[in-house]
PDB file of C-alpha atoms and ligand atoms in Angstrom:
ATOM      1  CA  MET F   1     159.749  99.251 -83.206  1.00 41.00           C
ATOM      2  CA  GLU F   2     155.789  99.519 -82.975  1.00 51.00           C
ATOM      3  CA  ARG F   3     154.428  99.781 -79.516  1.00 57.00           C
ATOM      4  CA  THR F   4     150.644  98.621 -80.141  1.00 62.00           C
ATOM      5  CA  GLU F   5     150.749  95.403 -77.928  1.00 70.00           C
ATOM      6  CA  ASN F   6     147.963  96.978 -75.886  1.00 93.00           C
ATOM      7  CA  LEU F   7     145.977  99.096 -78.189  1.00 96.00           C
ATOM      8  CA  ALA F   8     143.192  99.314 -75.704  1.00 97.00           C
ATOM      9  CA  ASP F   9     145.592 100.873 -73.144  1.00 97.00           C
ATOM     10  CA  ILE F  10     146.823 103.321 -75.617  1.00 98.00           C
ATOM     11  CA  VAL F  11     143.410 104.466 -76.574  1.00 98.00           C
ATOM     12  CA  ALA F  12     142.319 104.775 -73.066  1.00 98.00           C
ATOM     13  CA  VAL F  13     145.549 107.091 -72.449  1.00 97.00           C
ATOM     14  CA  VAL F  14     144.438 109.183 -75.360  1.00 98.00           C
ATOM     15  CA  CYS F  15     140.943 109.558 -74.255  1.00 98.00           C
ATOM     16  CA  ARG F  16     142.066 110.372 -70.690  1.00 98.00           C
ATOM     17  CA  ASP F  17     144.596 112.968 -71.861  1.00 97.00           C
ATOM     18  CA  MET F  18     141.915 114.625 -73.936  1.00 98.00           C
ATOM     19  CA  GLN F  19     139.683 115.348 -71.029  1.00 97.00           C
ATOM     20  CA  ALA F  20     141.633 118.356 -69.852  1.00 97.00           C
ATOM     21  CA  HIS F  21     140.997 119.908 -73.426  1.00 97.00           C
ATOM     22  CA  LEU F  22     137.223 119.039 -73.804  1.00 96.00           C
ATOM     23  CA  GLY F  23     135.005 121.950 -74.703  1.00 93.00           C
ATOM     24  CA  LEU F  24     137.806 123.789 -76.622  1.00 95.00           C
ATOM     25  CA  GLY F  25     137.239 125.280 -80.295  1.00 95.00           C
ATOM     26  CA  ARG F  26     134.079 126.334 -81.683  1.00 95.00           C
ATOM     27  CA  VAL F  27     131.156 124.266 -83.032  1.00 94.00           C
ATOM     28  CA  ALA F  28     130.164 124.874 -86.538  1.00 92.00           C
ATOM     29  CA  ASP F  29     127.286 127.216 -86.490  1.00 88.00           C
ATOM     30  CA  TYR F  30     126.826 128.030 -90.145  1.00 85.00           C
ATOM     31  CA  ILE F  31     124.599 124.859 -90.367  1.00 87.00           C
ATOM     32  CA  PRO F  32     121.983 125.652 -87.643  1.00 88.00           C
ATOM     33  CA  ALA F  33     121.447 121.893 -86.852  1.00 86.00           C
ATOM     34  CA  LEU F  34     125.015 121.442 -85.883  1.00 89.00           C
ATOM     35  CA  ALA F  35     125.257 124.466 -83.657  1.00 91.00           C
ATOM     36  CA  ARG F  36     123.287 122.561 -80.902  1.00 90.00           C
ATOM     37  CA  VAL F  37     125.863 119.792 -80.384  1.00 94.00           C
ATOM     38  CA  ASP F  38     127.554 119.804 -76.993  1.00 94.00           C
ATOM     39  CA  PRO F  39     131.189 120.743 -77.620  1.00 94.00           C
ATOM     40  CA  ARG F  40     132.336 118.451 -74.774  1.00 96.00           C
ATOM     41  CA  HIS F  41     132.017 115.269 -76.652  1.00 97.00           C
ATOM     42  CA  PHE F  42     134.874 113.082 -77.424  1.00 98.00           C
ATOM     43  CA  GLY F  43     135.188 109.696 -79.018  1.00 98.00           C
ATOM     44  CA  ILE F  44     137.738 107.348 -80.431  1.00 98.00           C
ATOM     45  CA  ALA F  45     137.565 104.240 -82.119  1.00 98.00           C
ATOM     46  CA  VAL F  46     140.623 102.237 -83.628  1.00 98.00           C
ATOM     47  CA  VAL F  47     139.891  99.194 -85.870  1.00 98.00           C
ATOM     48  CA  THR F  48     142.867  97.117 -87.087  1.00 98.00           C
ATOM     49  CA  CYS F  49     143.357  95.146 -90.199  1.00 97.00           C
ATOM     50  CA  ASP F  50     144.192  92.057 -88.048  1.00 96.00           C
ATOM     51  CA  GLY F  51     140.734  92.074 -86.313  1.00 96.00           C
ATOM     52  CA  ARG F  52     141.286  94.348 -83.082  1.00 96.00           C
ATOM     53  CA  THR F  53     138.883  97.123 -81.994  1.00 97.00           C
ATOM     54  CA  ALA F  54     139.549  99.520 -79.338  1.00 98.00           C
ATOM     55  CA  CYS F  55     137.270 102.424 -78.317  1.00 98.00           C
ATOM     56  CA  ALA F  56     136.962 104.962 -75.682  1.00 98.00           C
ATOM     57  CA  GLY F  57     134.771 107.962 -74.641  1.00 98.00           C
ATOM     58  CA  ASP F  58     131.606 108.635 -76.848  1.00 98.00           C
ATOM     59  CA  ALA F  59     132.832 106.018 -79.547  1.00 98.00           C
ATOM     60  CA  ASP F  60     129.154 105.039 -79.854  1.00 98.00           C
ATOM     61  CA  VAL F  61     127.454 108.348 -80.195  1.00 98.00           C
ATOM     62  CA  PRO F  62     126.437 109.066 -83.723  1.00 98.00           C
ATOM     63  CA  PHE F  63     127.499 112.453 -85.270  1.00 97.00           C
ATOM     64  CA  SER F  64     127.033 114.256 -88.518  1.00 97.00           C
ATOM     65  CA  ILE F  65     130.055 112.951 -90.726  1.00 98.00           C
ATOM     66  CA  GLN F  66     129.834 116.023 -92.989  1.00 97.00           C
ATOM     67  CA  SER F  67     132.939 116.233 -95.370  1.00 97.00           C
ATOM     68  CA  ILE F  68     134.286 112.873 -94.270  1.00 98.00           C
ATOM     69  CA  SER F  69     131.550 111.573 -96.704  1.00 98.00           C
ATOM     70  CA  LYS F  70     133.680 112.892 -99.547  1.00 98.00           C
ATOM     71  CA  VAL F  71     136.267 110.009 -99.135  1.00 98.00           C
ATOM     72  CA  PHE F  72     133.482 107.525 -99.738  1.00 98.00           C
ATOM     73  CA  THR F  73     131.750 109.136-102.551  1.00 98.00           C
ATOM     74  CA  LEU F  74     135.315 109.482-104.239  1.00 98.00           C
ATOM     75  CA  THR F  75     135.468 105.754-103.732  1.00 98.00           C
ATOM     76  CA  LEU F  76     132.052 105.152-105.509  1.00 98.00           C
ATOM     77  CA  ALA F  77     132.963 107.753-108.450  1.00 98.00           C
ATOM     78  CA  LEU F  78     136.297 106.141-109.207  1.00 98.00           C
ATOM     79  CA  ASP F  79     134.439 102.896-109.423  1.00 97.00           C
ATOM     80  CA  ARG F  80     132.093 104.550-112.005  1.00 96.00           C
ATOM     81  CA  LEU F  81     134.503 106.338-113.961  1.00 96.00           C
ATOM     82  CA  GLY F  82     137.939 105.199-113.209  1.00 96.00           C
ATOM     83  CA  ALA F  83     140.996 107.445-113.953  1.00 95.00           C
ATOM     84  CA  PRO F  84     139.163 109.830-116.306  1.00 97.00           C
ATOM     85  CA  LEU F  85     137.631 111.328-112.939  1.00 98.00           C
ATOM     86  CA  TRP F  86     140.681 113.123-112.821  1.00 98.00           C
ATOM     87  CA  ASN F  87     139.988 115.201-115.774  1.00 97.00           C
ATOM     88  CA  ARG F  88     137.254 116.587-113.978  1.00 98.00           C
ATOM     89  CA  VAL F  89     138.689 117.255-110.688  1.00 98.00           C
ATOM     90  CA  GLY F  90     142.511 117.819-109.646  1.00 97.00           C
ATOM     91  CA  HIS F  91     144.562 116.193-106.971  1.00 97.00           C
ATOM     92  CA  GLU F  92     146.380 119.139-105.591  1.00 95.00           C
ATOM     93  CA  PRO F  93     145.975 120.767-102.278  1.00 93.00           C
ATOM     94  CA  SER F  94     143.988 123.902-102.676  1.00 85.00           C
ATOM     95  CA  GLY F  95     145.738 126.348-100.206  1.00 80.00           C
ATOM     96  CA  SER F  96     142.426 128.046 -99.810  1.00 75.00           C
ATOM     97  CA  SER F  97     139.070 127.520 -97.679  1.00 72.00           C
ATOM     98  CA  PHE F  98     136.900 124.338 -98.190  1.00 69.00           C
ATOM     99  CA  ASN F  99     134.111 126.505 -99.907  1.00 75.00           C
ATOM    100  CA  SER F 100     136.353 129.095-101.782  1.00 78.00           C
ATOM    101  CA  ILE F 101     134.777 130.162-105.147  1.00 86.00           C
ATOM    102  CA  VAL F 102     137.716 132.229-106.251  1.00 87.00           C
ATOM    103  CA  GLN F 103     139.980 129.403-107.210  1.00 86.00           C
ATOM    104  CA  LEU F 104     137.295 127.785-109.254  1.00 89.00           C
ATOM    105  CA  GLU F 105     136.894 130.832-111.469  1.00 88.00           C
ATOM    106  CA  ARG F 106     140.653 131.203-112.073  1.00 87.00           C
ATOM    107  CA  GLU F 107     140.937 127.436-112.894  1.00 87.00           C
ATOM    108  CA  LYS F 108     137.924 127.362-115.198  1.00 91.00           C
ATOM    109  CA  GLY F 109     135.685 125.009-113.200  1.00 95.00           C
ATOM    110  CA  ILE F 110     137.987 122.192-112.536  1.00 96.00           C
ATOM    111  CA  PRO F 111     138.250 121.961-108.681  1.00 96.00           C
ATOM    112  CA  ARG F 112     141.706 121.534-107.021  1.00 95.00           C
ATOM    113  CA  ASN F 113     140.930 118.201-105.376  1.00 96.00           C
ATOM    114  CA  PRO F 114     137.792 116.056-104.545  1.00 97.00           C
ATOM    115  CA  LEU F 115     137.640 116.941-100.767  1.00 96.00           C
ATOM    116  CA  ILE F 116     137.174 120.643-101.114  1.00 94.00           C
ATOM    117  CA  ASN F 117     133.491 121.266-101.667  1.00 94.00           C
ATOM    118  CA  ALA F 118     133.629 122.189-105.218  1.00 95.00           C
ATOM    119  CA  GLY F 119     135.340 118.863-106.069  1.00 97.00           C
ATOM    120  CA  ALA F 120     133.071 116.864-103.913  1.00 97.00           C
ATOM    121  CA  LEU F 121     130.199 118.431-105.948  1.00 98.00           C
ATOM    122  CA  VAL F 122     131.870 117.003-109.192  1.00 98.00           C
ATOM    123  CA  VAL F 123     132.323 113.835-107.555  1.00 98.00           C
ATOM    124  CA  THR F 124     128.520 113.604-106.478  1.00 98.00           C
ATOM    125  CA  ASP F 125     127.594 114.397-109.902  1.00 98.00           C
ATOM    126  CA  VAL F 126     129.381 111.279-111.162  1.00 98.00           C
ATOM    127  CA  VAL F 127     127.706 109.167-108.395  1.00 98.00           C
ATOM    128  CA  LEU F 128     124.427 110.610-109.382  1.00 98.00           C
ATOM    129  CA  ALA F 129     124.650 110.005-113.071  1.00 96.00           C
ATOM    130  CA  GLY F 130     121.846 107.832-114.606  1.00 95.00           C
ATOM    131  CA  ARG F 131     119.907 107.858-111.378  1.00 97.00           C
ATOM    132  CA  ASP F 132     117.463 110.045-109.520  1.00 97.00           C
ATOM    133  CA  PRO F 133     118.627 111.792-106.342  1.00 98.00           C
ATOM    134  CA  ALA F 134     116.676 109.402-104.124  1.00 98.00           C
ATOM    135  CA  ALA F 135     118.419 106.348-105.772  1.00 98.00           C
ATOM    136  CA  ALA F 136     121.703 108.065-105.559  1.00 98.00           C
ATOM    137  CA  ILE F 137     121.264 108.756-101.605  1.00 98.00           C
ATOM    138  CA  ALA F 138     119.939 105.335-101.001  1.00 98.00           C
ATOM    139  CA  GLU F 139     122.857 103.917-102.753  1.00 98.00           C
ATOM    140  CA  ILE F 140     125.370 106.005-100.859  1.00 98.00           C
ATOM    141  CA  ALA F 141     123.716 105.107 -97.652  1.00 98.00           C
ATOM    142  CA  ALA F 142     123.691 101.522 -98.385  1.00 98.00           C
ATOM    143  CA  PHE F 143     127.423 101.672 -99.481  1.00 98.00           C
ATOM    144  CA  MET F 144     128.251 103.192 -95.828  1.00 98.00           C
ATOM    145  CA  GLN F 145     126.022 100.359 -94.176  1.00 98.00           C
ATOM    146  CA  ALA F 146     127.906  97.780 -95.963  1.00 97.00           C
ATOM    147  CA  ARG F 147     131.200  99.282 -94.995  1.00 98.00           C
ATOM    148  CA  ALA F 148     130.420  99.952 -91.344  1.00 98.00           C
ATOM    149  CA  ASP F 149     128.707  96.569 -91.387  1.00 97.00           C
ATOM    150  CA  ASP F 150     125.805  98.150 -89.523  1.00 97.00           C
ATOM    151  CA  PRO F 151     122.251  98.696 -91.047  1.00 97.00           C
ATOM    152  CA  ALA F 152     121.644 101.500 -88.619  1.00 96.00           C
ATOM    153  CA  VAL F 153     123.641 104.035 -90.372  1.00 98.00           C
ATOM    154  CA  SER F 154     121.381 106.616 -91.827  1.00 97.00           C
ATOM    155  CA  VAL F 155     120.795 110.284 -92.944  1.00 98.00           C
ATOM    156  CA  ASP F 156     119.659 112.656 -90.442  1.00 97.00           C
ATOM    157  CA  PRO F 157     117.023 114.579 -92.363  1.00 96.00           C
ATOM    158  CA  GLU F 158     117.035 117.551 -90.057  1.00 95.00           C
ATOM    159  CA  VAL F 159     120.680 118.309 -90.635  1.00 96.00           C
ATOM    160  CA  ALA F 160     119.999 117.699 -94.443  1.00 97.00           C
ATOM    161  CA  GLY F 161     117.315 120.116 -94.350  1.00 96.00           C
ATOM    162  CA  SER F 162     119.058 122.726 -92.273  1.00 94.00           C
ATOM    163  CA  GLU F 163     121.946 122.520 -94.890  1.00 94.00           C
ATOM    164  CA  GLU F 164     119.637 122.895 -97.782  1.00 94.00           C
ATOM    165  CA  GLN F 165     118.152 126.015 -96.267  1.00 94.00           C
ATOM    166  CA  THR F 166     121.454 127.624 -95.758  1.00 93.00           C
ATOM    167  CA  GLY F 167     123.639 126.252 -98.347  1.00 94.00           C
ATOM    168  CA  PHE F 168     123.871 129.372-100.480  1.00 95.00           C
ATOM    169  CA  ARG F 169     127.606 128.977-101.019  1.00 93.00           C
ATOM    170  CA  ASN F 170     127.378 125.391-102.167  1.00 96.00           C
ATOM    171  CA  ALA F 171     124.531 126.488-104.577  1.00 97.00           C
ATOM    172  CA  SER F 172     126.900 129.231-105.824  1.00 96.00           C
ATOM    173  CA  LEU F 173     129.815 126.617-106.451  1.00 95.00           C
ATOM    174  CA  ALA F 174     127.336 124.078-108.082  1.00 97.00           C
ATOM    175  CA  ASN F 175     125.980 126.854-110.436  1.00 97.00           C
ATOM    176  CA  PHE F 176     129.497 127.844-111.410  1.00 95.00           C
ATOM    177  CA  LEU F 177     130.570 124.355-112.085  1.00 97.00           C
ATOM    178  CA  ARG F 178     127.480 123.856-114.009  1.00 97.00           C
ATOM    179  CA  ALA F 179     128.468 127.115-116.088  1.00 96.00           C
ATOM    180  CA  PHE F 180     131.718 125.567-116.779  1.00 97.00           C
ATOM    181  CA  GLU F 181     130.037 122.382-117.920  1.00 97.00           C
ATOM    182  CA  ASN F 182     131.701 120.355-114.989  1.00 98.00           C
ATOM    183  CA  LEU F 183     128.232 119.291-113.749  1.00 98.00           C
ATOM    184  CA  GLN F 184     126.093 116.970-115.906  1.00 97.00           C
ATOM    185  CA  ASN F 185     123.066 116.697-113.757  1.00 98.00           C
ATOM    186  CA  PRO F 186     120.668 119.468-112.850  1.00 98.00           C
ATOM    187  CA  VAL F 187     122.125 121.604-109.972  1.00 98.00           C
ATOM    188  CA  THR F 188     119.278 121.111-107.626  1.00 98.00           C
ATOM    189  CA  ASP F 189     119.757 117.324-107.945  1.00 98.00           C
ATOM    190  CA  VAL F 190     123.412 117.457-107.302  1.00 98.00           C
ATOM    191  CA  LEU F 191     122.847 119.664-104.198  1.00 98.00           C
ATOM    192  CA  GLU F 192     120.182 117.354-102.702  1.00 98.00           C
ATOM    193  CA  VAL F 193     122.522 114.280-102.826  1.00 98.00           C
ATOM    194  CA  TYR F 194     125.333 116.307-101.527  1.00 98.00           C
ATOM    195  CA  PHE F 195     123.508 117.683 -98.624  1.00 98.00           C
ATOM    196  CA  ASN F 196     122.088 114.285 -97.884  1.00 98.00           C
ATOM    197  CA  GLN F 197     125.589 112.378 -97.987  1.00 98.00           C
ATOM    198  CA  CYS F 198     127.030 115.098 -95.619  1.00 98.00           C
ATOM    199  CA  ALA F 199     124.019 114.428 -93.192  1.00 98.00           C
ATOM    200  CA  LEU F 200     124.891 110.810 -92.578  1.00 98.00           C
ATOM    201  CA  ARG F 201     125.145 109.980 -88.906  1.00 98.00           C
ATOM    202  CA  MET F 202     127.840 107.685 -87.886  1.00 98.00           C
ATOM    203  CA  SER F 203     129.540 106.817 -84.556  1.00 98.00           C
ATOM    204  CA  CYS F 204     133.491 106.623 -84.404  1.00 98.00           C
ATOM    205  CA  ARG F 205     133.053 102.781 -84.359  1.00 98.00           C
ATOM    206  CA  GLN F 206     131.051 102.804 -87.456  1.00 98.00           C
ATOM    207  CA  LEU F 207     133.211 105.271 -89.229  1.00 98.00           C
ATOM    208  CA  ALA F 208     136.599 103.542 -88.306  1.00 98.00           C
ATOM    209  CA  ARG F 209     135.000 100.144 -89.502  1.00 98.00           C
ATOM    210  CA  ALA F 210     133.859 101.952 -92.722  1.00 98.00           C
ATOM    211  CA  GLY F 211     137.342 103.308 -93.592  1.00 98.00           C
ATOM    212  CA  LEU F 212     139.232  99.931 -92.948  1.00 98.00           C
ATOM    213  CA  PHE F 213     139.511  98.949 -96.530  1.00 98.00           C
ATOM    214  CA  LEU F 214     141.677 102.069 -97.173  1.00 98.00           C
ATOM    215  CA  ALA F 215     144.169 100.853 -94.734  1.00 98.00           C
ATOM    216  CA  HIS F 216     144.223  97.446 -96.589  1.00 98.00           C
ATOM    217  CA  GLY F 217     144.667  98.021-100.209  1.00 98.00           C
ATOM    218  CA  GLY F 218     141.106  98.524-101.022  1.00 98.00           C
ATOM    219  CA  ILE F 219     140.034  95.128 -99.601  1.00 98.00           C
ATOM    220  CA  ASP F 220     137.958  94.805 -96.461  1.00 97.00           C
ATOM    221  CA  PRO F 221     140.004  92.531 -94.291  1.00 96.00           C
ATOM    222  CA  ARG F 222     137.007  91.323 -92.386  1.00 94.00           C
ATOM    223  CA  ASN F 223     135.393  89.493 -95.282  1.00 93.00           C
ATOM    224  CA  ASP F 224     137.960  90.059 -98.298  1.00 95.00           C
ATOM    225  CA  ALA F 225     135.255  92.252 -99.944  1.00 95.00           C
ATOM    226  CA  LYS F 226     137.094  94.254-102.876  1.00 97.00           C
ATOM    227  CA  VAL F 227     135.824  97.569-102.456  1.00 98.00           C
ATOM    228  CA  THR F 228     138.341  99.315-104.649  1.00 98.00           C
ATOM    229  CA  THR F 229     141.616  98.456-106.385  1.00 98.00           C
ATOM    230  CA  PRO F 230     144.743  98.894-104.594  1.00 98.00           C
ATOM    231  CA  VAL F 231     145.722 101.712-106.917  1.00 97.00           C
ATOM    232  CA  ARG F 232     142.743 103.646-106.158  1.00 98.00           C
ATOM    233  CA  ALA F 233     143.179 103.063-102.444  1.00 98.00           C
ATOM    234  CA  ARG F 234     146.573 104.479-102.599  1.00 98.00           C
ATOM    235  CA  ARG F 235     145.405 107.436-104.691  1.00 98.00           C
ATOM    236  CA  ILE F 236     142.657 107.991-101.998  1.00 98.00           C
ATOM    237  CA  ASN F 237     145.144 107.841 -99.309  1.00 98.00           C
ATOM    238  CA  ALA F 238     147.318 110.424-101.045  1.00 98.00           C
ATOM    239  CA  VAL F 239     144.537 112.751-101.687  1.00 98.00           C
ATOM    240  CA  MET F 240     143.574 112.601 -97.993  1.00 98.00           C
ATOM    241  CA  MET F 241     147.184 113.074 -96.924  1.00 98.00           C
ATOM    242  CA  THR F 242     147.583 116.229 -99.087  1.00 97.00           C
ATOM    243  CA  CYS F 243     144.070 117.559 -99.147  1.00 96.00           C
ATOM    244  CA  GLY F 244     142.011 116.151 -96.259  1.00 96.00           C
ATOM    245  CA  HIS F 245     142.124 119.040 -93.617  1.00 95.00           C
ATOM    246  CA  TYR F 246     141.336 121.951 -95.907  1.00 87.00           C
ATOM    247  CA  ASP F 247     143.984 124.693 -95.720  1.00 88.00           C
ATOM    248  CA  ALA F 248     145.694 122.747 -92.796  1.00 93.00           C
ATOM    249  CA  SER F 249     146.538 119.781 -94.536  1.00 95.00           C
ATOM    250  CA  GLY F 250     150.242 120.455 -94.032  1.00 95.00           C
ATOM    251  CA  ASP F 251     149.786 120.922 -90.369  1.00 96.00           C
ATOM    252  CA  PHE F 252     148.098 117.722 -89.961  1.00 97.00           C
ATOM    253  CA  ALA F 253     150.747 115.847 -91.965  1.00 97.00           C
ATOM    254  CA  PHE F 254     153.232 117.554 -89.732  1.00 97.00           C
ATOM    255  CA  ARG F 255     151.632 116.702 -86.426  1.00 97.00           C
ATOM    256  CA  VAL F 256     150.071 113.225 -87.144  1.00 98.00           C
ATOM    257  CA  GLY F 257     151.506 112.015 -90.288  1.00 98.00           C
ATOM    258  CA  LEU F 258     148.547 109.988 -91.510  1.00 98.00           C
ATOM    259  CA  PRO F 259     146.173 110.233 -94.359  1.00 98.00           C
ATOM    260  CA  GLY F 260     142.854 111.829 -92.851  1.00 98.00           C
ATOM    261  CA  LYS F 261     139.747 113.620 -93.538  1.00 98.00           C
ATOM    262  CA  SER F 262     137.842 115.941 -91.187  1.00 97.00           C
ATOM    263  CA  GLY F 263     134.395 117.090 -91.349  1.00 97.00           C
ATOM    264  CA  VAL F 264     132.753 120.410 -89.761  1.00 96.00           C
ATOM    265  CA  GLY F 265     130.741 118.045 -87.557  1.00 97.00           C
ATOM    266  CA  GLY F 266     134.084 117.509 -85.601  1.00 98.00           C
ATOM    267  CA  GLY F 267     134.693 114.017 -86.847  1.00 98.00           C
ATOM    268  CA  ILE F 268     138.040 112.840 -88.460  1.00 98.00           C
ATOM    269  CA  LEU F 269     138.757 109.562 -90.213  1.00 98.00           C
ATOM    270  CA  ALA F 270     142.544 108.843 -90.357  1.00 98.00           C
ATOM    271  CA  ILE F 271     144.237 105.802 -92.002  1.00 98.00           C
ATOM    272  CA  ALA F 272     147.311 104.060 -90.637  1.00 98.00           C
ATOM    273  CA  PRO F 273     148.194 101.994 -93.942  1.00 98.00           C
ATOM    274  CA  HIS F 274     148.381  98.257 -93.462  1.00 97.00           C
ATOM    275  CA  ARG F 275     147.403  98.774 -89.758  1.00 97.00           C
ATOM    276  CA  ALA F 276     144.265 100.468 -88.978  1.00 98.00           C
ATOM    277  CA  ALA F 277     141.533 102.896 -89.611  1.00 98.00           C
ATOM    278  CA  ILE F 278     140.839 105.440 -86.858  1.00 98.00           C
ATOM    279  CA  ALA F 279     138.035 107.686 -86.046  1.00 98.00           C
ATOM    280  CA  VAL F 280     137.744 110.593 -83.561  1.00 98.00           C
ATOM    281  CA  TRP F 281     135.148 112.882 -82.842  1.00 98.00           C
ATOM    282  CA  SER F 282     134.964 116.139 -80.614  1.00 98.00           C
ATOM    283  CA  PRO F 283     132.733 118.930 -82.145  1.00 97.00           C
ATOM    284  CA  GLY F 284     134.732 122.086 -81.332  1.00 97.00           C
ATOM    285  CA  LEU F 285     136.731 123.178 -84.448  1.00 96.00           C
ATOM    286  CA  ASN F 286     140.061 125.070 -84.694  1.00 96.00           C
ATOM    287  CA  ALA F 287     140.544 128.074 -86.924  1.00 93.00           C
ATOM    288  CA  SER F 288     140.946 125.989 -90.002  1.00 91.00           C
ATOM    289  CA  GLY F 289     137.411 124.176 -89.451  1.00 92.00           C
ATOM    290  CA  ASN F 290     139.156 120.807 -87.942  1.00 96.00           C
ATOM    291  CA  SER F 291     138.201 119.256 -84.700  1.00 97.00           C
ATOM    292  CA  LEU F 292     140.612 120.896 -82.293  1.00 98.00           C
ATOM    293  CA  VAL F 293     140.602 117.944 -79.893  1.00 98.00           C
ATOM    294  CA  GLY F 294     140.277 115.424 -82.525  1.00 98.00           C
ATOM    295  CA  VAL F 295     143.679 116.533 -84.131  1.00 98.00           C
ATOM    296  CA  LEU F 296     145.247 116.671 -80.726  1.00 98.00           C
ATOM    297  CA  ALA F 297     143.993 113.015 -80.092  1.00 98.00           C
ATOM    298  CA  LEU F 298     145.323 111.772 -83.387  1.00 98.00           C
ATOM    299  CA  GLU F 299     148.747 113.533 -82.712  1.00 98.00           C
ATOM    300  CA  ARG F 300     148.970 111.632 -79.314  1.00 98.00           C
ATOM    301  CA  LEU F 301     147.709 108.353 -80.871  1.00 98.00           C
ATOM    302  CA  ALA F 302     150.432 108.438 -83.695  1.00 98.00           C
ATOM    303  CA  ALA F 303     153.138 109.348 -81.192  1.00 97.00           C
ATOM    304  CA  LEU F 304     152.151 106.561 -78.829  1.00 97.00           C
ATOM    305  CA  THR F 305     151.868 104.056 -81.721  1.00 97.00           C
ATOM    306  CA  ARG F 306     154.379 105.292 -83.870  1.00 96.00           C
ATOM    307  CA  TRP F 307     151.926 104.880 -86.775  1.00 97.00           C
ATOM    308  CA  SER F 308     153.056 108.151 -88.683  1.00 97.00           C
ATOM    309  CA  VAL F 309     153.935 107.044 -92.146  1.00 97.00           C
ATOM    310  CA  PHE F 310     157.057 109.325 -91.978  1.00 96.00           C
TER     311      PHE F 310
HETATM  312  N1  LIG H   1     128.352 120.017 -95.743  1.00 91.01           N
HETATM  313  C1  LIG H   1     129.334 120.824 -95.352  1.00 91.01           C
HETATM  314  C2  LIG H   1     129.280 121.984 -96.275  1.00 91.01           C
HETATM  315  O1  LIG H   1     129.261 121.838 -97.463  1.00 91.01           O
HETATM  316  C3  LIG H   1     130.482 120.087 -95.337  1.00 91.01           C
HETATM  317  C4  LIG H   1     131.783 120.913 -94.981  1.00 91.01           C
HETATM  318  C5  LIG H   1     132.848 120.091 -94.341  1.00 91.01           C
HETATM  319  O2  LIG H   1     132.508 119.102 -93.473  1.00 91.01           O
HETATM  320  O3  LIG H   1     133.968 120.407 -94.602  1.00 91.01           O
HETATM  321  O4  LIG H   1     129.505 123.130 -96.026  1.00 91.01           O
END
């Protein structure tokens, strides 16, 4: 039996229970602009397919969505290329860190999945095809505004610039991919789009709204917009479940049991299929690079709602 009669109460309980943990974990500091964020933030937003919204804590404070953007560019790239996208990027968990280069060499330039950096760069290359970087960035931002139903969603130029100046690993991955002919656009263009998509600023409320189509077979239940096909929505959820938390995706499935994608800004988007989209944010990361308090909060929410898919 489900116990979501009073979703607002459940979300308030989760937020209250997290107070004791605030500040735990380490804020990502390899992107200098992220290192300054106060680790004691916590926000949560749940948006349901039947039109309810429940928020608590810093649910309206925007943060850097970072790798969560990979879910949305994957949606756009599948729309462009369809199933042949999977010839250029796999759909297996990587078992290594999000920015690992070793695996890419062994597997001849075909990244394991679209949610690690190498795979996301290939996806961004597909989104960029036939456009200049500025147009591709504008298109991604417009997609996020439409999904979040909020024109205030935008790219933080300081974070994008900060990442551009320090993103030597991403530049290495992109050059490597290009050497294997798995990037078609110039490396600098792909990186520019990638850094800007990662630098999108969104609140938990905006992010949960933006992800709702994934809980509803690819259709936005608020206006019946067909964002993607039911099959693609299922595939994206499957990849989020198996690959969305870097090398701790198994642990997330074990503890939470929902498709999810984390970002080093401390956000996590989780999908309860046919029920809701959930966004949490708390900047302190655990050793695997996932929001420490964010995972705890989702674990608590999944227990209280019994929304685990297992
Ligand atoms: N922009 C970050 C990077 O490429 C994203 C990492 C993440 O959120 O996992 O390093």
